[in-house]
Coordinates of C-alpha atoms in Angstrom, one line a residue:
M1219 CA -7.1 125.5 -204.5
I1220 CA -9.4 126.6 -201.6
T1221 CA -10.6 130.0 -200.6
N1222 CA -8.2 132.8 -199.5
R1223 CA -9.6 132.6 -196.0
T1224 CA -8.5 129.0 -195.6
A1225 CA -4.9 129.3 -194.4
P1226 CA -5.6 130.4 -190.8
R1227 CA -8.3 127.7 -190.5
L1228 CA -5.9 125.0 -191.7
A1229 CA -3.3 126.2 -189.2
A1230 CA -6.0 126.1 -186.4
V1231 CA -7.0 122.6 -187.4
A1232 CA -3.4 121.4 -187.4
A1233 CA -2.7 122.9 -184.1
L1234 CA -5.8 121.5 -182.5
A1235 CA -5.2 118.0 -183.8
A1236 CA -1.6 118.1 -182.6
A1237 CA -2.2 119.6 -179.2
L1238 CA -5.0 117.4 -178.0
S1239 CA -4.0 113.8 -177.5
A1240 CA -5.5 112.2 -174.3
G1241 CA -8.8 110.6 -173.5
P1242 CA -11.6 109.1 -175.7
V1243 CA -13.3 111.0 -178.4
Q1244 CA -16.6 112.4 -177.3
S1245 CA -19.5 111.7 -179.7
A1246 CA -21.1 114.5 -181.7
L1247 CA -24.4 113.2 -182.9
A1248 CA -27.8 114.5 -183.9
D1249 CA -30.8 112.7 -185.3
G1250 CA -31.6 114.0 -188.8
R1251 CA -34.5 112.0 -190.1
A1252 CA -36.9 112.9 -192.8
G1253 CA -39.7 115.3 -192.2
S1254 CA -37.8 118.1 -190.5
H1255 CA -38.5 121.6 -191.8
P1256 CA -35.5 123.8 -192.6
V1257 CA -36.4 126.2 -189.8
S1258 CA -36.1 123.5 -187.1
A1259 CA -33.5 121.3 -188.6
G1260 CA -30.4 123.3 -187.6
K1261 CA -29.6 121.9 -184.1
T1262 CA -26.6 122.4 -181.9
V1263 CA -24.4 119.3 -181.8
A1264 CA -25.2 117.2 -178.8
A1265 CA -22.9 114.8 -177.0
A1266 CA -24.1 111.2 -176.9
G1267 CA -22.9 107.6 -177.2
A1268 CA -22.5 106.1 -180.6
A1269 CA -25.5 104.2 -181.8
E1270 CA -25.4 100.8 -183.5
P1271 CA -25.7 101.1 -187.3
D1272 CA -29.3 100.7 -188.3
K1273 CA -30.1 97.5 -190.1
A1274 CA -26.4 96.7 -190.7
N1275 CA -26.8 93.1 -189.6
K1276 CA -30.5 92.6 -190.5
A1277 CA -31.3 89.5 -192.6
D1278 CA -31.5 90.2 -196.3
R1279 CA -35.2 90.3 -197.1
F1280 CA -34.8 89.5 -200.7
R1281 CA -32.4 86.6 -200.7
D1282 CA -33.7 83.7 -202.8
D1283 CA -33.3 80.0 -202.2
K1284 CA -30.3 79.8 -204.4
G1285 CA -28.3 82.4 -202.6
G1286 CA -29.0 85.2 -205.0
W1287 CA -31.0 88.4 -204.4
K1288 CA -34.2 89.8 -206.0
G1289 CA -36.1 93.0 -205.5
D1290 CA -38.0 95.8 -207.3
G1291 CA -37.5 94.0 -210.7
L1292 CA -33.7 93.7 -210.1
S1293 CA -31.6 90.6 -209.3
L1294 CA -28.1 89.4 -208.4
N1295 CA -26.9 85.9 -208.9
A1296 CA -25.5 83.9 -206.0
A1297 CA -21.8 84.7 -206.8
D1298 CA -22.4 88.4 -207.2
N1299 CA -24.6 88.5 -204.1
K1300 CA -21.8 86.9 -202.1
K1301 CA -19.3 89.5 -203.3
V1302 CA -21.7 92.3 -202.2
D1303 CA -22.1 90.6 -198.8
E1304 CA -18.3 90.5 -198.4
F1305 CA -18.1 94.2 -199.4
L1306 CA -20.7 95.0 -196.7
A1307 CA -18.6 93.2 -194.1
R1308 CA -15.6 95.3 -195.1
A1309 CA -17.8 98.4 -194.8
R1310 CA -18.9 97.4 -191.3
S1311 CA -15.3 97.0 -190.3
A1312 CA -14.1 100.3 -191.8
E1313 CA -17.0 102.1 -190.0
Q1314 CA -15.4 101.3 -186.6
T1315 CA -12.4 103.4 -187.5
V1316 CA -14.1 106.2 -189.5
S1317 CA -16.9 107.0 -187.2
P1318 CA -14.8 108.3 -184.3
E1319 CA -12.9 110.5 -186.8
M1320 CA -16.2 111.9 -188.1
Q1321 CA -17.3 112.7 -184.6
A1322 CA -14.1 114.6 -184.0
V1323 CA -14.6 116.5 -187.3
A1324 CA -18.1 117.5 -186.1
R1325 CA -16.7 118.8 -182.9
I1326 CA -13.9 120.8 -184.5
S1327 CA -16.1 122.4 -187.2
H1328 CA -19.1 122.9 -184.9
A1329 CA -21.3 120.8 -187.2
T1330 CA -24.5 118.8 -186.6
L1331 CA -23.8 115.2 -187.5
I1332 CA -27.1 114.2 -189.1
G1333 CA -28.5 110.7 -189.3
F1334 CA -25.6 109.0 -187.5
D1335 CA -27.7 105.8 -186.9
H1336 CA -27.9 105.3 -190.6
R1337 CA -24.2 105.6 -191.3
L1338 CA -24.1 102.1 -192.9
K1339 CA -26.1 101.6 -196.1
S1340 CA -28.5 98.7 -195.6
P1341 CA -27.9 95.4 -197.5
D1342 CA -31.0 95.7 -199.6
S1343 CA -30.3 99.3 -200.5
L1344 CA -26.7 98.6 -201.6
K1345 CA -27.8 95.5 -203.6
R1346 CA -30.5 97.5 -205.3
K1347 CA -27.9 100.1 -206.2
V1348 CA -25.4 97.5 -207.5
A1349 CA -28.0 95.6 -209.5
T1350 CA -29.3 98.9 -211.0
A1351 CA -25.8 99.9 -212.1
M1352 CA -25.1 96.5 -213.6
K1353 CA -28.4 96.5 -215.5
E1354 CA -27.7 100.0 -216.9
T1355 CA -24.2 99.0 -218.0
P1356 CA -24.4 95.6 -219.6
G1357 CA -21.2 93.6 -219.2
Q1358 CA -20.0 95.5 -216.2
T1359 CA -18.9 93.1 -213.5
V1360 CA -19.9 93.2 -209.8
D1361 CA -16.3 94.0 -208.9
A1362 CA -16.2 97.0 -211.2
T1363 CA -19.5 98.2 -209.8
L1364 CA -18.5 97.9 -206.2
A1365 CA -15.3 99.8 -206.9
R1366 CA -17.5 102.7 -207.9
I1367 CA -19.5 102.6 -204.7
S1368 CA -18.6 105.4 -202.3
D1369 CA -21.6 105.5 -199.9
S1370 CA -21.6 102.1 -198.1
V1371 CA -20.4 104.1 -195.2
R1372 CA -21.8 107.6 -195.2
Y1373 CA -22.1 110.7 -193.0
T1374 CA -23.9 114.1 -193.2
L1375 CA -22.5 117.3 -191.6
Q1376 CA -24.8 120.3 -191.4
W1377 CA -24.3 123.9 -190.5
P1378 CA -26.6 127.0 -190.6
D1379 CA -26.2 129.1 -193.8
G1380 CA -24.0 131.7 -192.1
S1381 CA -21.5 129.0 -190.8
Y1382 CA -21.6 126.7 -193.8
T1383 CA -18.6 127.9 -195.8
N1384 CA -16.3 128.1 -192.7
G1385 CA -17.6 124.7 -191.5
V1386 CA -17.0 122.9 -194.7
T1387 CA -13.5 124.3 -195.0
I1388 CA -12.5 123.2 -191.6
A1389 CA -14.1 119.8 -191.8
S1390 CA -12.7 118.9 -195.2
S1391 CA -9.3 120.2 -194.3
A1392 CA -9.2 118.1 -191.1
L1393 CA -10.2 114.9 -193.1
S1394 CA -7.4 115.6 -195.5
L1395 CA -4.9 116.5 -192.8
W1396 CA -5.6 113.1 -191.1
G1397 CA -4.5 111.2 -194.2
N1398 CA -7.8 110.4 -195.9
D1399 CA -7.3 110.3 -199.7
S1400 CA -9.9 112.3 -201.6
V1401 CA -11.7 110.3 -204.3
K1402 CA -14.7 112.6 -205.0
W1403 CA -15.7 116.3 -204.6
A1404 CA -19.0 117.3 -206.2
N1405 CA -20.0 120.8 -205.4
T1406 CA -23.5 121.4 -206.9
W1407 CA -24.3 124.7 -205.2
G1408 CA -23.8 126.6 -208.5
R1409 CA -26.1 124.4 -210.6
K1410 CA -29.3 126.0 -211.9
H1411 CA -31.5 122.9 -211.4
G1412 CA -31.6 119.9 -209.1
Y1413 CA -29.7 118.8 -206.0
K1414 CA -27.7 121.4 -204.0
A1415 CA -25.0 120.5 -201.6
I1416 CA -21.5 119.1 -201.6
N1417 CA -21.0 115.4 -201.8
A1418 CA -17.5 114.2 -201.1
A1419 CA -15.8 110.9 -200.6
W1420 CA -12.5 109.9 -199.0
R1421 CA -10.5 106.6 -198.7
D1422 CA -9.7 105.7 -195.1
P1423 CA -5.9 105.1 -194.8
H1424 CA -6.4 102.2 -192.3
S1425 CA -9.0 100.0 -194.1
R1426 CA -8.6 101.6 -197.6
H1427 CA -12.4 101.6 -197.7
V1428 CA -14.2 104.6 -199.3
F1429 CA -16.7 106.6 -197.2
E1430 CA -19.0 109.5 -198.2
V1431 CA -19.5 112.8 -196.5
Q1432 CA -22.3 115.1 -197.5
F1433 CA -22.1 118.8 -196.5
H1434 CA -25.5 120.4 -196.0
T1435 CA -27.4 123.4 -194.7
P1436 CA -30.8 122.8 -192.9
S1437 CA -32.6 123.8 -196.1
S1438 CA -30.6 121.7 -198.5
K1439 CA -31.0 118.7 -196.2
W1440 CA -34.7 119.2 -196.0
A1441 CA -34.9 119.4 -199.8
Q1442 CA -32.9 116.2 -200.1
E1443 CA -35.3 114.4 -197.7
A1444 CA -38.4 115.9 -199.5
T1445 CA -37.2 114.6 -202.9
H1446 CA -35.9 111.2 -201.8
K1447 CA -39.0 109.2 -202.7
L1448 CA -39.2 111.1 -206.1
Y1449 CA -35.5 110.2 -206.8
E1450 CA -36.0 106.6 -205.8
E1451 CA -38.9 106.2 -208.2
Q1452 CA -37.1 108.0 -210.9
R1453 CA -34.2 105.4 -210.7
L1454 CA -36.4 102.3 -210.9
P1455 CA -36.1 100.4 -214.2
T1456 CA -39.9 100.3 -214.4
T1457 CA -40.2 104.1 -214.5
S1458 CA -41.2 105.4 -217.9
P1459 CA -39.1 108.2 -219.5
E1460 CA -42.2 110.5 -219.3
R1461 CA -42.6 109.8 -215.6
A1462 CA -38.9 110.2 -215.0
R1463 CA -39.0 113.7 -216.6
E1464 CA -42.0 114.6 -214.4
L1465 CA -40.2 113.4 -211.3
Q1466 CA -37.1 115.5 -212.2
E1467 CA -39.2 118.6 -212.6
Q1468 CA -40.8 118.1 -209.2
Q1469 CA -37.3 117.7 -207.6
N1470 CA -36.1 120.8 -209.4
A1471 CA -38.9 122.9 -208.0
I1472 CA -38.1 121.9 -204.5
F1473 CA -34.3 122.5 -204.8
E1474 CA -34.9 125.9 -206.4
S1475 CA -36.2 127.1 -203.0
V1476 CA -32.9 126.3 -201.3
P1477 CA -30.8 129.4 -200.5
V1478 CA -27.1 129.3 -201.5
P1479 CA -24.8 130.2 -198.6
D1480 CA -22.3 132.9 -199.2
G1481 CA -19.2 131.4 -200.7
A1482 CA -20.6 127.9 -201.1
E1483 CA -20.2 127.9 -204.9
D1484 CA -16.5 128.5 -204.6
L1485 CA -15.7 125.7 -202.1
T1486 CA -13.2 123.3 -203.6
L1487 CA -11.2 120.3 -202.5
P1488 CA -8.6 121.1 -199.9
A1489 CA -5.0 120.6 -200.9
A1490 CA -3.3 117.4 -199.6
P1491 CA -1.1 118.0 -196.6
A1492 CA 2.6 118.3 -197.3
Q1493 CA 3.6 116.1 -194.4
G1494 CA 2.3 112.7 -193.2
R1495 CA -0.9 111.9 -191.5
Q1496 CA -1.7 113.5 -188.1
E1497 CA -3.9 111.5 -185.7
P1498 CA -7.3 113.1 -184.8
A1499 CA -7.6 114.9 -181.5
R1500 CA -8.6 112.5 -178.7
T1501 CA -10.4 115.1 -176.6
L1502 CA -12.2 117.9 -178.2
P1503 CA -13.8 121.1 -176.8
A1504 CA -17.5 121.5 -176.6
P1505 CA -19.0 123.3 -179.7
V1506 CA -20.2 126.8 -179.6
D1507 CA -24.0 127.1 -179.7
Q1508 CA -25.2 127.7 -183.3
P1509 CA -27.8 130.3 -184.0
A1510 CA -31.1 129.0 -185.4
A1511 CA -31.3 128.8 -189.1
A1512 CA -33.2 131.7 -190.8
A1513 CA -36.6 130.9 -192.4

């Protein structure tokens, strides 16, 4: 179930998607790199051409002479490394379909699409994640590990606190309406400690590849960026339990300062559409200017 205020918005999304059908999708992008303060991070969506995925085709820095991969005390043998490379190729192919849809979602919901240049997870980052998971779960195959990966293609949508609940409702409803199958919905706004946001994942109906969408406010995105290095260190196999607890406490302190938008704790996965997939709108109206986020 979703909030009682959802029905009119669902109808609006459906009407807009059905009514607009000509011309290319206009890009809705914004650069959301680390270091932005919450006060300045809430930008109006800007129209621009789609950038090439950062590092998507860059040579694997940790490939060994036998075709395997090594890095940060982790490793993949040649056969497993090849399967990850094939998975990365499928991710690059799926991105070509998913990105225009996400740009349309950003327009419809008046969101800022953060970090679009980094929509593809880099080879080293994905291999580090796969190798870590396999080390933590002895006996788990690379195929089983890859089946659990949801962020090889990933996007971040951001709204000011006052627009967040409406924006998430519209964006998630549009993705569902367009035939994407939900595989994950993690709303952590109600948790007492740690990360605050909504992390969701859908399966693209064309490629059947899973992609991730994070729903943030400027403050929650700032906190995520501020804690990123702490989280990465915490996940390393060389990090001691004592240090891991210390790193978690530091992350908790940062996220405790993040305001919770009204209604965010109650946001749940939209219901699947009763009818078949509707194609995304091809031409979308310019977004309404968003007010600056409160300090």
